[in-house]
CSV table of C-alpha atoms and ligand atoms in Angstrom, one decimal:
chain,number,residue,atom,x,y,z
V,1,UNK,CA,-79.8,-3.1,-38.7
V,2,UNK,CA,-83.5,-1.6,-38.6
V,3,UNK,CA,-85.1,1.0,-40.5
V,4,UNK,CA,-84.7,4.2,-38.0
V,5,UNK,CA,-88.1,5.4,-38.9
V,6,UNK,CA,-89.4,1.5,-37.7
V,7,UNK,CA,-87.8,1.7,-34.9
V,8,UNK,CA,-88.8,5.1,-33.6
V,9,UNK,CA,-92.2,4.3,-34.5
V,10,UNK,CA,-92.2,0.4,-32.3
V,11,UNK,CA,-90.6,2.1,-29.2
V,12,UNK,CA,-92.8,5.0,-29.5
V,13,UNK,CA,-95.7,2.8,-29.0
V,14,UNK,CA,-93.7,0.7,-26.6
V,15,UNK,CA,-92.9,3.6,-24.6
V,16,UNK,CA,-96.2,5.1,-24.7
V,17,UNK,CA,-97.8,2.4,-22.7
V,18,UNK,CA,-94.9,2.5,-19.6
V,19,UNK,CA,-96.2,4.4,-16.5
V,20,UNK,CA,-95.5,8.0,-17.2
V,21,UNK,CA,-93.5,8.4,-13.9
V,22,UNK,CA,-92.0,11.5,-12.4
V,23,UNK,CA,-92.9,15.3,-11.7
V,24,UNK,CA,-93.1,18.2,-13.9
V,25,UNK,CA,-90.6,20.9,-13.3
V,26,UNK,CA,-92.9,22.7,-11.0
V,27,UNK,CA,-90.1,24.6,-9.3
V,28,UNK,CA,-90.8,27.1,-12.8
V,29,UNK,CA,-94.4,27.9,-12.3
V,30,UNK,CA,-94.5,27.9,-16.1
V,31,UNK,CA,-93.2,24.5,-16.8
V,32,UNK,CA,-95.7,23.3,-14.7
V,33,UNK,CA,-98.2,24.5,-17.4
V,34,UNK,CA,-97.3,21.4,-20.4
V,35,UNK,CA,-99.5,18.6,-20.8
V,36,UNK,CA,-98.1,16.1,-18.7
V,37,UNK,CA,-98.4,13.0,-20.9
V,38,UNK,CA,-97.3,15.1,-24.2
V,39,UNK,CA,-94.6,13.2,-26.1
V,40,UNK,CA,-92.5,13.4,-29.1
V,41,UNK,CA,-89.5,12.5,-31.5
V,42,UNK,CA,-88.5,13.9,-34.1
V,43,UNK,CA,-85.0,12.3,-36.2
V,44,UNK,CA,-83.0,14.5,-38.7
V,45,UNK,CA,-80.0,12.4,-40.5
V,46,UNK,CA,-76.8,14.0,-42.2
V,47,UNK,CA,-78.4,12.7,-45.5
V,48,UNK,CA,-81.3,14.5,-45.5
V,49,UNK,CA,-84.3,12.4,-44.2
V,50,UNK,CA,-87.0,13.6,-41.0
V,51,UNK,CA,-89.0,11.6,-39.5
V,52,UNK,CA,-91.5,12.8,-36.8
V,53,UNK,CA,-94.4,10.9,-34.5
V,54,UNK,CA,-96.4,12.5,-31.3
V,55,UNK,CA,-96.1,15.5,-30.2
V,56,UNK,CA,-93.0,16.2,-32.7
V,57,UNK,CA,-94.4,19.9,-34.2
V,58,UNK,CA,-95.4,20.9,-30.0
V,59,UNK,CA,-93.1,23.8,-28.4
V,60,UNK,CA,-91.3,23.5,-25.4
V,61,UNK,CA,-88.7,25.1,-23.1
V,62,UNK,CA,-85.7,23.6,-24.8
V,63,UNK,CA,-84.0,25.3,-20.8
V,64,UNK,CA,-80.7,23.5,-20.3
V,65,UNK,CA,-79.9,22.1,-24.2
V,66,UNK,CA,-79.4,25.7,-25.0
V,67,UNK,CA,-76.2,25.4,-22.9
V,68,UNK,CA,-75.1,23.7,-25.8
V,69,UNK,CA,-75.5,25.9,-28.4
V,70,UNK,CA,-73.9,29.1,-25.9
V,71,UNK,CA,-70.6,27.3,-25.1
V,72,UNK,CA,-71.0,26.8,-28.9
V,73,UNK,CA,-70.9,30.0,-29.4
V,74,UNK,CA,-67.9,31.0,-26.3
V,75,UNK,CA,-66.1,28.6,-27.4
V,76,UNK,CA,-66.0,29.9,-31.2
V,77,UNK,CA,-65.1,33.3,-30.0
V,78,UNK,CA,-62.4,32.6,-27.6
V,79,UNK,CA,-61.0,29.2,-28.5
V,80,UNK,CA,-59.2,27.0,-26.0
V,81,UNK,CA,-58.7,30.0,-23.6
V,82,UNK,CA,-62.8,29.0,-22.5
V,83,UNK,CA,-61.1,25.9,-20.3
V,84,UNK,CA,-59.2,28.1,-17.5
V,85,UNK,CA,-63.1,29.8,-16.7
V,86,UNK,CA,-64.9,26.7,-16.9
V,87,UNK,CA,-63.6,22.8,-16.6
V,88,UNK,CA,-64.5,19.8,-19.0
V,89,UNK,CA,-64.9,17.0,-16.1
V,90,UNK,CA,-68.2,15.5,-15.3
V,91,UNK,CA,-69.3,16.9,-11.4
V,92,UNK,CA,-71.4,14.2,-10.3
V,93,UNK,CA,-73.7,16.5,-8.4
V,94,UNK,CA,-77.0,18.0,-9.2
V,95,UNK,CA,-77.5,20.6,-12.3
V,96,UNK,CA,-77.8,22.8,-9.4
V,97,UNK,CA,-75.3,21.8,-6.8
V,98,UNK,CA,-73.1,24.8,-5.1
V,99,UNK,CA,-71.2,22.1,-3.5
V,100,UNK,CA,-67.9,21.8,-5.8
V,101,UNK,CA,-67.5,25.6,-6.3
V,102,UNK,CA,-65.5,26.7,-3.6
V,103,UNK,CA,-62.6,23.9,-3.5
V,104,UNK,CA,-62.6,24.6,-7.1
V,105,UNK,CA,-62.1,27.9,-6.5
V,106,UNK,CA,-65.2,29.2,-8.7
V,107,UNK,CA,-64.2,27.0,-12.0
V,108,UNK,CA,-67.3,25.5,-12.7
V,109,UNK,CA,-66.9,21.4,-13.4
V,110,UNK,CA,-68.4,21.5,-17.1
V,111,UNK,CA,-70.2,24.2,-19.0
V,112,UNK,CA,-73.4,22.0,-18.7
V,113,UNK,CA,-73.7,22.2,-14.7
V,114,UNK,CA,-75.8,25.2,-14.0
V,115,UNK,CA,-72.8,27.3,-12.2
V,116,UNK,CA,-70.8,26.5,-15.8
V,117,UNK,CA,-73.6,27.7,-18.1
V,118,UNK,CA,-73.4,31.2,-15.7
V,119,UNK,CA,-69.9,31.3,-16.7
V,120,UNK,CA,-70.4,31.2,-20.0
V,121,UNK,CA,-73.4,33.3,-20.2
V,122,UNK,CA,-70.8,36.3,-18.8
V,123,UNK,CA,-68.3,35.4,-21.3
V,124,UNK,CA,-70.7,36.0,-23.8
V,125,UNK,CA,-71.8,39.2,-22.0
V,126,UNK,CA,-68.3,39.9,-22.4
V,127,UNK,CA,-67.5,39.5,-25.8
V,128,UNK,CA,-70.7,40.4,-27.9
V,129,UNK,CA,-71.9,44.0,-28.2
V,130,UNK,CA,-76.0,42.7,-28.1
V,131,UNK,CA,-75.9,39.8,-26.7
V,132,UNK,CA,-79.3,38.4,-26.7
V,133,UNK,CA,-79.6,39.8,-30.5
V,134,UNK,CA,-76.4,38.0,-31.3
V,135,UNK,CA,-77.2,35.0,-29.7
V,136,UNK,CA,-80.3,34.3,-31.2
V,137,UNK,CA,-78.9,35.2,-34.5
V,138,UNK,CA,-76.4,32.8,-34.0
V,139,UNK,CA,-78.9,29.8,-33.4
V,140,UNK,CA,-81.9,31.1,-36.4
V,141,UNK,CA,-78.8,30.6,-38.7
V,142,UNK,CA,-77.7,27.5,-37.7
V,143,UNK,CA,-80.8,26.0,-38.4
V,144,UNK,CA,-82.3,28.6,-40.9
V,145,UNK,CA,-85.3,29.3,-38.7
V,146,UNK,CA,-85.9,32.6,-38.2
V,147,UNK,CA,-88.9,32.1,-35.7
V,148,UNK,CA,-86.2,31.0,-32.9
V,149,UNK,CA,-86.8,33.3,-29.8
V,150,UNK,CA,-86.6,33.6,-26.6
V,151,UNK,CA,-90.1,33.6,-24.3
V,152,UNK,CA,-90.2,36.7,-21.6
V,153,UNK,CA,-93.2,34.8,-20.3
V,154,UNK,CA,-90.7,31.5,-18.9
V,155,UNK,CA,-87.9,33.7,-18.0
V,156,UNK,CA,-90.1,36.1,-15.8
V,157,UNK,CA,-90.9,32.8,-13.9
V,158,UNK,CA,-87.6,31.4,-13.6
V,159,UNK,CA,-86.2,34.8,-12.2
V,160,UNK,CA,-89.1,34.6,-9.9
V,161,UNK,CA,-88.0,31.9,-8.0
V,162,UNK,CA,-84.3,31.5,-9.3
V,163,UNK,CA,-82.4,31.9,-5.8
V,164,UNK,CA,-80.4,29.2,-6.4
V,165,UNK,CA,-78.8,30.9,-9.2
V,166,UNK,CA,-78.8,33.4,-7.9
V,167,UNK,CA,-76.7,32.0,-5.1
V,168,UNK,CA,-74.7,30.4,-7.6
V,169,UNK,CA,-73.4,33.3,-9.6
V,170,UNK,CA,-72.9,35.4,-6.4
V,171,UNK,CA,-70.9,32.8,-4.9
V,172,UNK,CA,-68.7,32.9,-8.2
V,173,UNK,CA,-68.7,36.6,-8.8
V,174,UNK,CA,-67.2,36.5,-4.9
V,175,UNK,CA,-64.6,34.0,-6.1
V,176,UNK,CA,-63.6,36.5,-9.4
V,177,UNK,CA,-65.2,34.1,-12.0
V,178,UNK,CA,-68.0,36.5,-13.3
V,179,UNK,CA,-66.8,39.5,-14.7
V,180,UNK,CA,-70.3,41.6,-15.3
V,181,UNK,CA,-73.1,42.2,-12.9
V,182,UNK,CA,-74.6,38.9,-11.5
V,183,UNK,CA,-78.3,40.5,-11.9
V,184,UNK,CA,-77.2,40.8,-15.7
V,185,UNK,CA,-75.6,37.6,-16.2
V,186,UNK,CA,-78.4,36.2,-15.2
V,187,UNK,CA,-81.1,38.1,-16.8
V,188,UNK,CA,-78.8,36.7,-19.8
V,189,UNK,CA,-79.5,33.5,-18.6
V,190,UNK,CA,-82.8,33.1,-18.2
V,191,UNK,CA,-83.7,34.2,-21.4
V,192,UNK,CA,-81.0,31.7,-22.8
V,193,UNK,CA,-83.0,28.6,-21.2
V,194,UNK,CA,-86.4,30.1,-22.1
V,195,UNK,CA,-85.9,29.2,-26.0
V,196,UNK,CA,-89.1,27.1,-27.5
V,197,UNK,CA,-88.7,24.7,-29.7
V,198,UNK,CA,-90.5,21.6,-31.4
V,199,UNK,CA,-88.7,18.5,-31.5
V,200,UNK,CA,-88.6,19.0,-35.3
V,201,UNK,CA,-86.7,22.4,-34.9
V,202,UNK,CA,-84.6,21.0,-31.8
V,203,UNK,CA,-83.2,18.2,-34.1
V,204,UNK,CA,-82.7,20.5,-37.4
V,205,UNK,CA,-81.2,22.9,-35.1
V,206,UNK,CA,-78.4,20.3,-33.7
V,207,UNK,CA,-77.8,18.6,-36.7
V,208,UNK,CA,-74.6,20.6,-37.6
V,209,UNK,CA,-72.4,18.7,-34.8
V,210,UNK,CA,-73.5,15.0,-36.5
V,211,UNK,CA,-72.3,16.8,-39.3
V,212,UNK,CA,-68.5,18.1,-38.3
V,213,UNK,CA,-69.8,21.1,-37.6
V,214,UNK,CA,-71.2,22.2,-40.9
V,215,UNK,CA,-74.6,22.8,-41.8
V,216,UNK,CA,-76.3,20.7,-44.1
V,217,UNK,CA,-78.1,23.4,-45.8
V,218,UNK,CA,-74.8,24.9,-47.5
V,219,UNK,CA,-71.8,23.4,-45.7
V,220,UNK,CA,-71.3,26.8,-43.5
V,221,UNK,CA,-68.7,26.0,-41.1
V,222,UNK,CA,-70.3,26.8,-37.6
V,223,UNK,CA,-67.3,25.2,-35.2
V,224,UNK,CA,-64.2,23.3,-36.7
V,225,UNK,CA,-63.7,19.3,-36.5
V,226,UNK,CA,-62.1,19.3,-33.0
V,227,UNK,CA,-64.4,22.3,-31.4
V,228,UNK,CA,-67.1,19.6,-32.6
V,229,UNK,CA,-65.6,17.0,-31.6
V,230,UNK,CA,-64.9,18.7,-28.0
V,231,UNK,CA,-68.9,19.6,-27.8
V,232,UNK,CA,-70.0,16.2,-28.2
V,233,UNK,CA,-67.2,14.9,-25.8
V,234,UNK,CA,-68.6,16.9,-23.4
V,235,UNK,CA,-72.2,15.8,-24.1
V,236,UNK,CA,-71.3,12.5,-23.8
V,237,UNK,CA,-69.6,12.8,-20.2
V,238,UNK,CA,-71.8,15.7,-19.0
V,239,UNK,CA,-74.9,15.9,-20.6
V,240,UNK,CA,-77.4,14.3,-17.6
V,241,UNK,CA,-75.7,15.8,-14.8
V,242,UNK,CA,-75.5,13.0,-12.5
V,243,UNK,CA,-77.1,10.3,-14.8
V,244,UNK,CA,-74.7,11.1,-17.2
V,245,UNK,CA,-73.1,7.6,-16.5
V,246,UNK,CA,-76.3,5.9,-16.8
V,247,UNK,CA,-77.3,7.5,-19.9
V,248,UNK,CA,-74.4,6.4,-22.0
V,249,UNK,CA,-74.2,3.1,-20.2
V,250,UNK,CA,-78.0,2.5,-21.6
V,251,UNK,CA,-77.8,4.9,-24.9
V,252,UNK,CA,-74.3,5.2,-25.9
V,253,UNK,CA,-74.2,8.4,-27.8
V,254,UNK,CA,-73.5,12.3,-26.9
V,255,UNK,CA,-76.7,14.1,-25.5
V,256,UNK,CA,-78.1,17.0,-23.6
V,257,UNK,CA,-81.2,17.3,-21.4
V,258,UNK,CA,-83.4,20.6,-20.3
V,259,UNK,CA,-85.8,20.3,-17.4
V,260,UNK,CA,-88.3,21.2,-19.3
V,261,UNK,CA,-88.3,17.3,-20.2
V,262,UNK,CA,-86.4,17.6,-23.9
V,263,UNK,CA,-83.8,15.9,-24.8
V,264,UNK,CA,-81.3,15.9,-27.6
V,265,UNK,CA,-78.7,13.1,-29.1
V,266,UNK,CA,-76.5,13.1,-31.7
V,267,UNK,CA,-74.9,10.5,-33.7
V,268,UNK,CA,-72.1,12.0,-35.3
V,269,UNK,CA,-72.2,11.5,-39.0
V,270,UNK,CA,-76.0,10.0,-39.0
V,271,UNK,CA,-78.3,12.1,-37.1
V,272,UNK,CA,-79.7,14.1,-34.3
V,273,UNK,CA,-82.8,13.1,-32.7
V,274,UNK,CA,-85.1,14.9,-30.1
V,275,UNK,CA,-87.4,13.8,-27.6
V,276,UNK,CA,-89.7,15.3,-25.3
V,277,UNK,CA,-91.7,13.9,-22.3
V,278,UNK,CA,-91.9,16.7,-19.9
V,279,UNK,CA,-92.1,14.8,-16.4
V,280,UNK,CA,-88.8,14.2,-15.3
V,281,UNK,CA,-87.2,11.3,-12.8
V,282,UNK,CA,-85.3,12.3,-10.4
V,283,UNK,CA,-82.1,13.3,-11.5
V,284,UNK,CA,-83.8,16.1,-13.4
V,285,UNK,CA,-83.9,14.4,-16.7
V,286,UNK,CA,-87.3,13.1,-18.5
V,287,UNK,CA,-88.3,9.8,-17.5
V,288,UNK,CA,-89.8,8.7,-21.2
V,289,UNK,CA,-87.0,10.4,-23.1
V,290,UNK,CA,-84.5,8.5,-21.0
V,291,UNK,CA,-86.4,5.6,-21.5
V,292,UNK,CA,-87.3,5.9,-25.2
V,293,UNK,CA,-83.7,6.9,-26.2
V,294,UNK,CA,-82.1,3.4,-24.3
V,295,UNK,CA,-84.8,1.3,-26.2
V,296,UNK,CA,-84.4,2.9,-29.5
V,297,UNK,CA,-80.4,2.5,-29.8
V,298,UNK,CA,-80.8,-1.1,-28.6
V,299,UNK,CA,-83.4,-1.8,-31.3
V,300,UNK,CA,-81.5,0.3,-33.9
V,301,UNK,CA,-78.2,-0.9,-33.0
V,302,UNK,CA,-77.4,2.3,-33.4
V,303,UNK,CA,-75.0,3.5,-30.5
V,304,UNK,CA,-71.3,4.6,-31.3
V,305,UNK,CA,-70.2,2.2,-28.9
M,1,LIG,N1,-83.1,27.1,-16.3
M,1,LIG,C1,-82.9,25.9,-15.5
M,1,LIG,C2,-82.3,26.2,-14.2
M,1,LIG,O1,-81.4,27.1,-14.2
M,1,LIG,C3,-82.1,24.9,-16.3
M,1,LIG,C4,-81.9,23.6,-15.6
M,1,LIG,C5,-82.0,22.4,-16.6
M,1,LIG,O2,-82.7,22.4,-17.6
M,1,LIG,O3,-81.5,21.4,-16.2
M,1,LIG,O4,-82.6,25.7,-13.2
């Protein structure tokens, strides 16, 4: 099997030279503010190597991988009884279809579907006392970065123009799945998805689940073997929306992508790597990350299938 670091470093280059296709997330003025050809990897493994190349060390709007790291968090705090307000089956819609809620009566398909991560977000309104504070100290522990935060600059744009969430939380508060005020559940939310990150931090940061669930660091426990275990199930069926077929036909191992062109995958007992090209294909997800991601497991041999 290759070297990881070789392999990153010959599909980088690869990679680079492929027609950077796709369209920024212009639908949030402020993600429509990146460098368009930026791009980045960053690799952390269980046993203690990095390895970085691009734009690794560049912040971005990490935006839907945070819904990771929230139903992380739900999920710690209430346990199993998280599955009757949100389901664990992929949709096969859009991040931000309205289409399934209402013969689901409100349950959400998957915590990763926009309409899940709203659920979530009000469990977690419902269950912390400061829930942004909480939140955030949640994740700056996990990875022992205390310069985690949230960016009032991209939330102010995405509650700008979020009327699709808007619709979407509404249309579940109406079916008695959102137990707070819709204007603060998603307040809540916004500020989750507008978290900056490098690729270096995003990898560190999601290390613990291709570690059981520990930290490296010290061996905290953050979830047990089968909550991680669950988390990266769900990655692996849900974490591209409705590429989320494709993406572990081509890569083969659990993942999350954000709009704001990052993505995160995680092979469990190895590493977690990070990559972000922020124009994004179609389906919502980056067209380079996708890309990179298929190429480097093939030339790594490193999928867990
Ligand atoms: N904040 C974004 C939204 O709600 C997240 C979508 C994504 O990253 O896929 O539209």
């Amino acid at each position: 099997m290759m070297n990881l670091s070789e392999a990153i470093r010959q599909v980088y280059k690869n990679v680079g030279n492929i027609e950077n296709e796709g369209q920024l997330a212009s639908y949030i003025p402020e993600l429509a503010n990146v460098d368009p050809e930026s791009f980045g990897v960053f690799i952390s493994t269980t046993d203690s190597c990095q390895f970085g190349v691009g734009n690794c060390d560049d912040k971005f709007s990490i935006q839907s991988i945070v819904k990771v790291l929230s139903l992380a968090l739900a999920y710690k705090i209430k346990g199993g009884e998280l599955w009757e307000r949100v389901g664990v089956e992929p949709s096969g819609t859009a991040f931000n279809s309205l289409v399934q809620l209402e013969s689901d009566n409100g349950i959400p398909r998957n915590p990763f579907i926009n309409a899940g991560a709203i659920v979530v977000a009000d469990v977690l309104l419902s269950n912390l006392a400061n829930p942004r504070d909480e939140f955030l100290a949640f994740v700056r522990n996990i990875s022992n970065n205390a310069s985690i935060d949230y960016s009032p600059k991209i939330a102010k744009s995405e509650k700008a123009v979020g009327f699709r969430n808007v619709a979407l939380c509404n249309f579940i508060k109406d079916l008695g799945n959102i137990k707070n005020n819709p204007c603060d559940v998603l307040d809540f939310y916004y500020d989750l998805c507008s978290i900056e990150l490098t690729c270096k931090e995003l990898s560190e940061l999601f290390l613990f689940l291709a570690n059981n669930g520990r930290k490296t660091a010290d061996g905290e426990v953050i979830l047990n073997t089968s909550q991680t275990k669950r988390i990266n199930a769900l990655m692996q069926t849900c974490g591209f929306y409705d590429e989320s077929g494709q993406f572990t036909f081509k890569v083969g191992l659990p993942g999350k992508s954000g709009v704001g062109g990052g993505i995160i995958a995680i092979y469990p007992n190895k590493y977690s790597i990070a990559v972000w090209s922020p124009k994004l294909n179609s389906k919502g997800n980056s067209h380079k990350g996708m890309k990179f991601l298929e190429e480097f497991s093939t030339m790594a041999q490193s999928s867990i299938f």
